[in-house]
Amino acid sequence: MILTTTQLFTTLLVYDSSDMKAAWSNFALGYEKLAAEESIPRSLQLQPFGIEFPGMGKVLAVAATWADANQEEGKKWFDKIAALGTCIMNMPEGKSVSAFTAFNETLLVYGSWGRGHTLNLEKYTAKTAEVFAKYTNLIPGGGIAISVHSLRSPAPSEESVFGARIDHIMLELVAMSGVQDFGVKGEHWAQAFLQELKEADPENLLESTYVSLTGQDIADYKKIYGPHYDKLVELKKKYDPDNVFKYAIPRLAV
């Protein structure tokens, strides 16, 4: 997303999720079809969620952000995304960047149990959508959620240490809760989710993962950083030989 204005245009789209499999499939496959037919503006950022809302139950929702001064064009794109399913909520509004950030902070729980998990996927597929739907229905509660991010039209760069320099989607499992019992349940939910996704759609997985959400116990930094891994280790040994920053990400060996 490229910010070309001091004000963001945002909306929360909520789809009828009485048939969760249909909701995720319509969105995922509809999005891939739309992306193949049209050039989706870089000012448009979409963050789909599988989440439980008070009074609504478990739903597929999409937080959409338009970072351009032409809000009329932004609304057209919001409506196109809303049309990827039976949309029951679409309330666009303008927000300053600071107000948008402050609102997002209200969604955080300070003092929680659990952890985040992640996988990188090449694209949305029917198999992926089916697993997303199943585990949206299986969300244990306590604020646990599925969050999906995307990287579109990245500039190729051999100098970048970020491994996945292709269009892809990043799955974030928010398996954390302010209630300890839900933190435990969330971990079981996330592990089952990841395992089933790997088995159902293995050809759609990328080797690298988003480092900030990858646990130290499962991180494979050689895959995450690719050909830059050895250089990063060399710099770590040179500038931090005593491992003062041992809790940094990544925790490279010295």
C-alpha positions as a printed NumPy array, in Angstrom:
array([[  0.   ,   0.   ,   0.   ],
       [  1.36 ,   3.424,  -0.994],
       [  0.176,   6.355,   1.117],
       [ -0.597,   9.334,  -1.12 ],
       [ -2.797,  11.305,   1.281],
       [ -2.851,  12.432,   4.893],
       [ -6.235,  10.75 ,   5.376],
       [ -7.109,   7.085,   4.977],
       [-10.434,   5.867,   3.658],
       [-11.471,   2.677,   5.439],
       [-14.311,   0.231,   5.75 ],
       [-15.107,  -3.058,   7.423],
       [-16.833,  -5.538,   5.158],
       [-18.704,  -8.381,   6.827],
       [-20.113, -11.21 ,   4.725],
       [-23.049, -13.474,   5.436],
       [-21.241, -16.462,   6.939],
       [-24.137, -18.811,   7.622],
       [-22.38 , -21.071,   5.097],
       [-18.749, -20.422,   6.038],
       [-17.291, -22.604,   3.285],
       [-19.257, -20.688,   0.644],
       [-18.29 , -17.341,   2.177],
       [-14.54 , -18.062,   2.124],
       [-14.67 , -19.788,  -1.284],
       [-16.616, -16.949,  -2.917],
       [-14.225, -14.367,  -1.53 ],
       [-10.988, -16.246,  -2.233],
       [-11.77 , -17.426,  -5.749],
       [-13.575, -14.187,  -6.567],
       [-10.541, -12.197,  -5.5  ],
       [ -8.195, -14.281,  -7.659],
       [-10.537, -13.831, -10.637],
       [-10.729, -10.077, -10.042],
       [ -6.941,  -9.82 ,  -9.75 ],
       [ -6.529, -11.703, -13.031],
       [ -8.971,  -9.438, -14.865],
       [ -8.066,  -6.036, -13.435],
       [ -5.053,  -4.236, -12.065],
       [ -5.855,  -3.861,  -8.376],
       [ -4.609,  -0.422,  -7.238],
       [ -1.701,  -0.415,  -4.85 ],
       [ -3.624,   2.127,  -2.772],
       [ -6.05 ,  -0.644,  -1.835],
       [ -5.092,  -2.894,   1.071],
       [ -7.283,  -5.797,   2.139],
       [ -7.015,  -7.743,   5.376],
       [ -9.476, -10.645,   5.513],
       [-10.333, -12.055,   8.934],
       [-11.921, -15.202,  10.229],
       [-13.149, -13.843,  13.524],
       [-15.884, -13.975,  16.149],
       [-17.83 , -10.727,  16.591],
       [-20.129, -10.101,  19.569],
       [-23.728, -10.503,  18.469],
       [-22.732, -11.84 ,  15.04 ],
       [-20.882, -15.049,  15.801],
       [-18.058, -16.332,  13.62 ],
       [-17.784, -14.485,  10.332],
       [-15.584, -13.705,   7.37 ],
       [-14.769, -10.   ,   7.459],
       [-12.392,  -7.813,   5.464],
       [-10.756,  -4.641,   6.752],
       [-10.253,  -2.545,   3.623],
       [ -8.066,   0.557,   3.466],
       [ -7.732,   3.047,   0.611],
       [ -4.626,   5.26 ,   0.806],
       [ -5.377,   7.828,  -1.865],
       [ -7.152,  11.182,  -1.886],
       [ -9.686,   9.971,  -4.493],
       [-12.222,   8.484,  -2.091],
       [-14.836,   8.072,  -4.812],
       [-12.508,   5.629,  -6.581],
       [-11.811,   3.968,  -3.26 ],
       [-15.529,   3.418,  -2.661],
       [-15.832,   1.776,  -6.086],
       [-13.151,  -0.687,  -5.091],
       [-14.719,  -1.286,  -1.69 ],
       [-17.952,  -2.142,  -3.517],
       [-16.114,  -4.523,  -5.86 ],
       [-14.669,  -6.378,  -2.888],
       [-18.049,  -6.344,  -1.13 ],
       [-19.532,  -8.029,  -4.213],
       [-17.292, -11.075,  -3.693],
       [-19.95 , -12.438,  -1.357],
       [-23.206, -11.515,   0.316],
       [-22.003,  -8.416,   2.153],
       [-24.074,  -7.453,   5.19 ],
       [-21.904,  -4.562,   6.383],
       [-19.992,  -1.9  ,   4.448],
       [-19.529,   1.461,   6.172],
       [-16.711,   3.495,   4.576],
       [-15.337,   6.484,   6.445],
       [-12.345,   8.787,   6.346],
       [ -9.791,   8.645,   9.144],
       [ -6.53 ,  10.375,   9.827],
       [ -3.53 ,   8.084,  10.024],
       [ -3.189,   8.794,  13.746],
       [ -6.888,   8.013,  14.396],
       [ -6.593,   4.812,  12.364],
       [ -3.55 ,   3.758,  14.391],
       [ -5.227,   4.636,  17.692],
       [ -8.298,   2.587,  16.763],
       [ -6.181,  -0.437,  15.867],
       [ -4.439,  -0.198,  19.225],
       [ -7.774,  -0.56 ,  20.998],
       [ -8.033,  -4.047,  19.485],
       [ -4.915,  -5.218,  21.305],
       [ -4.956,  -7.031,  24.624],
       [ -2.017,  -6.195,  26.861],
       [ -1.191,  -9.172,  28.991],
       [ -2.134, -12.296,  27.073],
       [ -1.448, -16.013,  26.752],
       [ -0.549, -17.794,  23.545],
       [  1.452, -16.872,  20.462],
       [  1.179, -16.052,  16.801],
       [  1.792, -18.45 ,  13.928],
       [  2.3  , -17.863,  10.227],
       [  2.657, -19.364,   6.761],
       [  3.219, -17.778,   3.363],
       [  0.937, -18.91 ,   0.54 ],
       [  1.307, -18.241,  -3.161],
       [ -2.381, -17.395,  -3.681],
       [ -5.915, -18.192,  -2.633],
       [ -7.085, -21.619,  -3.791],
       [-10.234, -23.667,  -3.296],
       [ -8.345, -25.968,  -0.906],
       [ -7.001, -23.036,   1.089],
       [-10.46 , -21.464,   1.332],
       [-11.94 , -24.728,   2.594],
       [ -9.378, -24.989,   5.405],
       [ -9.829, -21.306,   6.274],
       [-13.58 , -21.872,   6.535],
       [-13.253, -24.979,   8.688],
       [-10.969, -23.287,  11.195],
       [-12.993, -20.082,  11.279],
       [-15.872, -22.243,  12.481],
       [-13.518, -23.888,  14.989],
       [-12.201, -20.637,  16.535],
       [-12.279, -21.388,  20.284],
       [-13.089, -17.803,  21.327],
       [-11.218, -15.339,  23.516],
       [-10.297, -13.002,  20.649],
       [ -8.453, -15.691,  18.659],
       [ -8.631, -15.041,  14.912],
       [ -7.371, -15.678,  11.407],
       [ -5.774, -12.684,   9.712],
       [ -4.567, -12.613,   6.113],
       [ -2.172, -10.049,   4.644],
       [ -0.891,  -9.676,   1.099],
       [  2.196,  -8.49 ,  -0.773],
       [  1.332,  -7.268,  -4.245],
       [  3.631,  -6.197,  -7.054],
       [  6.822,  -6.16 ,  -4.961],
       [  9.83 ,  -4.568,  -6.589],
       [ 12.422,  -7.296,  -7.316],
       [ 15.589,  -6.63 ,  -5.372],
       [ 18.579,  -8.884,  -4.863],
       [ 19.63 ,  -6.551,  -2.047],
       [ 16.492,  -7.222,   0.016],
       [ 16.842,  -9.77 ,   2.807],
       [ 13.1  , -10.427,   2.674],
       [ 12.829, -13.816,   1.027],
       [  9.413, -13.795,  -0.652],
       [  9.795, -11.184,  -3.378],
       [  6.776, -12.383,  -5.335],
       [  3.072, -11.715,  -5.038],
       [  1.811, -13.803,  -2.149],
       [ -0.467, -13.881,   0.872],
       [  0.673, -14.186,   4.465],
       [ -1.47 , -16.12 ,   6.887],
       [ -1.334, -14.887,  10.47 ],
       [ -2.958, -16.984,  13.181],
       [ -3.676, -14.812,  16.202],
       [ -3.663, -17.631,  18.756],
       [ -3.493, -15.279,  21.731],
       [ -6.033, -14.316,  24.368],
       [ -6.333, -12.347,  27.569],
       [ -7.821, -15.507,  29.105],
       [ -5.27 , -18.206,  29.876],
       [ -7.549, -21.122,  29.062],
       [ -8.223, -19.719,  25.6  ],
       [ -4.497, -19.284,  25.063],
       [ -4.047, -23.041,  25.523],
       [ -7.018, -23.841,  23.304],
       [ -5.734, -21.397,  20.696],
       [ -2.397, -23.179,  20.484],
       [ -4.084, -26.517,  19.796],
       [ -6.337, -24.838,  17.218],
       [ -3.396, -23.184,  15.447],
       [ -1.289, -26.336,  15.302],
       [ -4.165, -28.337,  13.833],
       [ -4.909, -25.52 ,  11.355],
       [ -1.321, -25.332,  10.085],
       [ -0.969, -29.092,   9.785],
       [ -4.193, -29.466,   7.824],
       [ -3.328, -26.57 ,   5.522],
       [  0.095, -28.071,   4.789],
       [ -1.488, -31.421,   3.967],
       [ -4.391, -30.012,   1.941],
       [ -2.503, -27.477,  -0.189],
       [  1.256, -28.254,  -0.079],
       [  1.989, -26.957,  -3.593],
       [  0.662, -23.55 ,  -2.558],
       [  3.112, -23.041,   0.329],
       [  6.227, -20.865,   0.107],
       [  9.374, -21.909,   1.94 ],
       [  9.958, -18.563,   3.609],
       [  7.821, -17.154,   6.417],
       [  7.356, -13.703,   7.91 ],
       [ 10.175, -13.527,  10.422],
       [  8.444, -11.372,  13.049],
       [  5.717, -13.984,  13.46 ],
       [  7.891, -17.087,  13.202],
       [  8.763, -18.676,  16.535],
       [ 12.426, -19.215,  17.324],
       [ 11.7  , -22.905,  17.846],
       [ 10.574, -23.407,  14.24 ],
       [ 12.419, -20.655,  12.353],
       [ 14.532, -21.775,   9.414],
       [ 16.493, -18.62 ,   8.732],
       [ 18.309, -20.123,   5.771],
       [ 14.963, -20.408,   4.001],
       [ 13.686, -17.052,   5.273],
       [ 16.769, -15.082,   4.196],
       [ 17.948, -17.297,   1.356],
       [ 21.302, -16.26 ,  -0.152],
       [ 21.657, -13.414,   2.38 ],
       [ 21.758, -15.71 ,   5.41 ],
       [ 25.553, -16.158,   5.497],
       [ 26.084, -12.403,   5.178],
       [ 23.716, -11.72 ,   8.084],
       [ 25.566, -14.212,  10.27 ],
       [ 28.865, -12.6  ,   9.293],
       [ 27.557,  -9.149,  10.289],
       [ 26.184, -10.537,  13.546],
       [ 29.591, -11.975,  14.475],
       [ 31.325,  -8.749,  13.522],
       [ 29.094,  -6.235,  15.319],
       [ 27.701,  -8.313,  18.19 ],
       [ 30.302, -10.958,  19.047],
       [ 29.128, -11.106,  22.677],
       [ 25.502, -11.639,  21.638],
       [ 24.246,  -8.617,  23.567],
       [ 21.163,  -8.524,  21.344],
       [ 20.324, -12.174,  21.921],
       [ 16.599, -11.483,  21.969],
       [ 16.579,  -9.662,  18.649],
       [ 14.805, -10.994,  15.577],
       [ 16.372, -12.949,  14.053],
       [ 18.32 , -14.613,  16.863],
       [ 21.255, -15.533,  14.68 ],
       [ 23.91 , -17.802,  16.138],
       [ 27.359, -16.41 ,  16.825]])
